[in-house]
Amino acid sequence: MAKRKMRATATMDAVTTLYRRYYEGRRERVWTLDEAGATDSVAQKLTGLRLRAGMTQRQLAHLVGTTPSAICRLESADYEGHSLAMLNRIAAALDQRVELHFVPVSRGKRLKPS
Amino acid sequence: MAKRKMRATATMDAVTTLYRRYYEGRRERVWTLDEAGATDSVAQKLTGLRLRAGMTQRQLAHLVGTTPSAICRLESADYEGHSLAMLNRIAAALDQRVELHFVPVSRGKRLKPS
DNA sequence: TGTCATATTCACATATTTGCGAATAGCGCT
DNA sequence: AGCGCTATTCGCAAATATGTGAATATGACA
């Protein structure tokens, strides 16, 4: 524990910077925090969840019990091979619970989106 | 198409029987159909979804592009190794969409659920 | 510019899921 | 009992996800 000291001003707010970059880059407005982001991809959900928890990929990886590259892989946009086991591990590390819903697609009639 | 004829009274309602067995066995009352069953395991969700669609494991397997044993494995209660890819395949076959939600476990305060 | 931390990508070994057939059990019906 | 259909379980090959470290960006700050 003695090694990992951190200069308060320099890197402490690195996550804050990343947070700002992420949401300013790909989003018009920052999420209202209660919004679940139902239309987002799994990768986007994971990134948002991690950033809002104020963690780096390394920190999350350590909590989950894996490496940063694995986390990065899960957060990469074109990746589709997620397992429920891994999602549960991540959710647990972030004090969350994964809820799975099957919603009818109802091709034919379309209700108003939101 | 000529081969698979079916005697109307005998096996046509096999699924109905299974449906009744399933919900009378493990459930007090049949679901109100709008209920998503948020507290159920993935396996239970899949079984319920298939039965409410009026399909056998074989039929669903054919639609999904796999074998009945694979479906059975996914529906078995103690199985935990689901992949999102497979869940999406099943959902698509049943005209549904998989929605993934991370909900805070909120140890401490508990907001009203809905 | 240089340094530091983060994130991304690559490659490979390992672990896990899937695909599949065959055998077994359960239930309804004649 | 026997038949027919469903569901379950087993084993193994093939496909896929994960674990891992190293190398390579990217951005922030001095």
XYZ file of C-alpha atoms (C1' of nucleotides) in Angstrom:
288
model
C 0.000 0.000 0.000
C 2.951 2.329 0.539
C 3.935 2.382 -3.090
C 0.822 3.644 -4.740
C 0.812 7.134 -3.406
C -0.867 9.731 -5.527
C -0.220 13.381 -6.016
C -3.469 15.019 -5.117
C -3.734 17.568 -7.868
C -2.255 15.714 -10.786
C -3.818 12.310 -11.173
C -6.531 12.228 -8.569
C -8.977 13.786 -10.965
C -7.911 11.747 -13.937
C -11.189 9.912 -13.839
C -13.026 13.178 -13.715
C -11.275 14.210 -16.870
C -12.108 10.948 -18.566
C -15.664 11.279 -17.429
C -15.911 14.718 -18.961
C -14.257 13.585 -22.180
C -16.560 10.624 -22.536
C -19.810 12.410 -21.992
C -18.858 15.568 -23.850
C -17.556 13.612 -26.778
C -20.372 11.199 -27.463
C -23.249 12.733 -25.621
C -24.975 16.051 -25.953
C -25.954 16.218 -22.349
C -24.763 14.385 -19.298
C -27.158 11.724 -18.178
C -29.636 12.438 -15.532
C -28.299 10.010 -13.033
C -31.518 8.123 -12.497
C -31.752 7.272 -16.168
C -30.798 3.709 -16.920
C -29.739 4.351 -20.493
C -31.966 1.609 -21.844
C -31.052 2.150 -25.458
C -27.306 1.976 -25.001
C -25.150 -0.954 -25.916
C -23.692 -3.128 -23.225
C -20.259 -1.637 -23.775
C -21.584 1.882 -23.304
C -23.464 0.810 -20.211
C -20.306 -0.615 -18.694
C -18.210 2.447 -19.430
C -20.828 4.792 -18.072
C -21.278 2.698 -14.993
C -17.563 2.605 -14.286
C -17.040 6.319 -14.851
C -19.973 7.278 -12.708
C -18.454 5.099 -10.011
C -15.311 7.192 -10.411
C -13.011 4.339 -11.298
C -10.335 3.616 -13.857
C -10.238 0.411 -15.830
C -7.350 -0.709 -13.666
C -9.252 -0.161 -10.461
C -12.315 -1.941 -11.717
C -10.213 -4.774 -13.077
C -8.630 -5.218 -9.687
C -12.003 -5.313 -7.994
C -13.457 -7.721 -10.505
C -10.373 -9.883 -10.400
C -9.034 -9.452 -13.897
C -6.797 -7.184 -15.931
C -7.385 -3.769 -17.504
C -7.196 -5.178 -21.007
C -10.094 -7.479 -20.236
C -12.151 -4.552 -19.027
C -11.226 -2.564 -22.089
C -12.297 -5.437 -24.287
C -15.687 -5.548 -22.614
C -16.092 -1.805 -23.033
C -15.079 -1.707 -26.658
C -18.017 -0.801 -28.855
C -17.904 -3.579 -31.414
C -17.569 -6.359 -28.858
C -20.641 -8.534 -28.528
C -19.433 -11.611 -26.686
C -20.393 -10.762 -23.175
C -21.267 -13.472 -20.706
C -23.777 -13.048 -17.960
C -21.238 -14.365 -15.485
C -18.840 -11.529 -16.263
C -21.571 -8.911 -16.227
C -22.611 -10.145 -12.810
C -19.048 -9.948 -11.556
C -18.739 -6.372 -12.737
C -22.116 -5.418 -11.367
C -21.251 -6.888 -7.992
C -17.984 -4.963 -7.911
C -19.934 -1.769 -8.514
C -22.668 -2.543 -5.978
C -25.182 -3.155 -8.669
C -27.384 -5.967 -9.818
C -27.947 -7.141 -13.375
C -31.569 -7.259 -14.391
C -32.542 -9.066 -17.538
C -35.763 -8.272 -19.350
C -37.327 -9.808 -22.402
C -39.517 -7.184 -23.996
C -41.732 -7.905 -26.993
C -40.493 -6.288 -30.156
C -44.025 -6.087 -31.560
C -43.259 -5.797 -35.218
C -46.282 -4.281 -36.890
C -47.567 -1.736 -34.510
C -45.085 0.557 -32.893
C -45.835 2.312 -29.675
C -44.396 5.738 -29.175
C -40.736 5.235 -28.281
C -40.502 7.145 -25.048
C -44.032 -30.564 -45.145
C -46.022 -33.690 -45.922
C -44.270 -35.809 -43.338
C -44.955 -33.947 -40.126
C -48.671 -34.319 -39.955
C -50.186 -34.117 -36.513
C -53.247 -35.704 -35.035
C -55.239 -32.782 -33.814
C -56.406 -34.020 -30.461
C -53.471 -36.024 -29.240
C -50.260 -34.033 -29.404
C -51.374 -30.630 -30.470
C -52.028 -29.664 -26.891
C -48.871 -31.154 -25.477
C -47.481 -27.706 -24.882
C -50.684 -26.670 -23.189
C -50.266 -29.554 -20.810
C -46.670 -28.627 -20.121
C -47.673 -25.048 -19.652
C -50.256 -26.053 -17.073
C -47.822 -28.391 -15.330
C -45.171 -25.733 -15.128
C -47.245 -22.935 -13.756
C -49.388 -25.077 -11.498
C -46.344 -26.814 -10.129
C -44.108 -23.920 -9.233
C -46.432 -20.970 -9.248
C -49.515 -20.211 -7.215
C -51.122 -18.157 -9.891
C -50.446 -17.820 -13.570
C -48.585 -14.688 -14.428
C -50.396 -11.636 -15.467
C -48.986 -11.445 -18.920
C -47.678 -7.930 -18.671
C -45.506 -8.843 -15.712
C -41.891 -9.234 -16.665
C -40.962 -11.574 -13.837
C -38.097 -9.428 -12.696
C -37.139 -11.613 -9.777
C -36.929 -14.883 -11.704
C -33.732 -16.568 -12.726
C -32.704 -16.533 -16.339
C -33.633 -20.171 -16.684
C -37.131 -19.554 -15.380
C -37.486 -16.553 -17.671
C -36.565 -18.652 -20.682
C -38.926 -21.475 -19.826
C -41.799 -19.115 -19.184
C -41.113 -17.230 -22.364
C -41.063 -20.387 -24.446
C -44.209 -21.832 -22.901
C -46.132 -18.623 -23.281
C -45.089 -18.668 -26.929
C -46.612 -22.134 -27.082
C -43.486 -23.927 -28.187
C -41.631 -27.086 -27.286
C -37.913 -27.164 -26.717
C -37.528 -28.857 -30.070
C -39.433 -26.141 -31.884
C -37.532 -23.360 -30.206
C -34.250 -25.140 -30.837
C -35.066 -25.358 -34.519
C -35.893 -21.663 -34.654
C -32.794 -20.656 -32.748
C -30.623 -22.979 -34.758
C -29.542 -25.473 -32.157
C -30.655 -28.717 -30.535
C -33.216 -29.429 -27.811
C -30.506 -30.485 -25.394
C -28.918 -27.071 -25.681
C -32.226 -25.397 -24.902
C -32.769 -27.706 -21.985
C -29.352 -26.837 -20.651
C -30.152 -23.146 -20.792
C -33.453 -23.715 -19.014
C -32.037 -25.877 -16.260
C -32.195 -24.107 -12.934
C -28.628 -24.487 -11.728
C -27.065 -23.354 -14.987
C -25.400 -19.993 -14.805
C -23.259 -19.818 -17.895
C -25.488 -17.920 -20.234
C -24.027 -15.724 -22.920
C -25.658 -12.576 -24.122
C -25.253 -13.797 -27.687
C -27.369 -16.862 -26.987
C -29.972 -14.895 -25.083
C -30.264 -12.536 -28.019
C -30.693 -15.439 -30.417
C -33.497 -16.881 -28.315
C -35.128 -13.503 -27.856
C -35.052 -12.868 -31.585
C -36.617 -16.240 -32.286
C -39.453 -15.334 -29.940
C -39.911 -11.824 -31.323
C -38.467 -10.287 -28.234
C -35.591 -8.055 -27.357
C -33.151 -8.480 -24.468
C -32.888 -5.480 -22.227
C -30.067 -5.264 -19.751
C -30.294 -3.074 -16.694
C -27.810 -2.359 -13.972
C -29.759 -1.419 -10.894
C -28.073 -0.189 -7.710
C -28.251 -2.665 -4.895
C -28.338 0.290 -2.511
C -27.349 -1.354 0.722
C -28.587 1.075 3.305
C -31.366 3.204 1.936
C -33.969 1.704 -0.296
C -35.928 3.812 -2.705
C -39.369 2.733 -3.639
C -38.947 0.098 -6.340
C -40.990 1.585 -9.143
C 9.163 18.441 -24.961
C 8.952 14.914 -21.443
C 6.607 12.334 -18.030
C 2.796 10.014 -16.072
C -1.493 7.646 -16.075
C -4.915 5.993 -18.735
C -6.822 3.405 -22.511
C -6.335 0.421 -26.531
C -4.718 -3.414 -29.209
C -2.230 -7.667 -30.006
C -0.970 -12.425 -29.240
C -1.446 -16.653 -26.947
C -2.809 -20.165 -23.239
C -6.627 -21.402 -20.496
C -11.426 -21.787 -19.228
C -16.063 -21.993 -20.524
C -19.924 -22.326 -23.616
C -21.959 -24.242 -27.475
C -23.235 -28.059 -30.906
C -24.479 -32.574 -31.199
C -25.990 -37.318 -30.778
C -27.469 -41.042 -27.827
C -29.472 -42.809 -23.862
C -32.775 -42.234 -20.056
C -36.872 -40.610 -17.546
C -41.538 -38.663 -17.312
C -46.200 -37.948 -18.710
C -50.559 -38.580 -21.422
C -53.225 -41.475 -24.033
C -55.301 -45.781 -26.224
C -48.563 -52.679 -21.142
C -47.194 -50.124 -25.223
C -46.826 -45.963 -28.041
C -45.633 -41.195 -28.816
C -43.946 -36.947 -27.500
C -41.497 -34.159 -24.298
C -37.773 -33.162 -21.353
C -33.376 -34.354 -19.108
C -28.673 -35.879 -18.783
C -24.320 -37.571 -20.422
C -20.011 -37.391 -23.161
C -17.015 -35.236 -26.388
C -15.529 -32.038 -30.307
C -15.650 -27.311 -31.803
C -16.398 -22.494 -31.078
C -15.956 -18.700 -28.103
C -14.831 -15.900 -23.884
C -11.583 -15.063 -20.473
C -6.712 -14.296 -18.302
C -2.512 -12.368 -19.191
C 1.426 -9.599 -20.404
C 3.628 -6.574 -23.695
C 3.539 -3.013 -26.914
C 1.336 1.008 -28.634
C -1.752 5.227 -28.557
C -3.940 9.211 -26.273
C -4.432 13.013 -23.214
C -3.114 16.046 -19.248
C 0.094 18.577 -16.974
C 4.384 20.791 -15.878
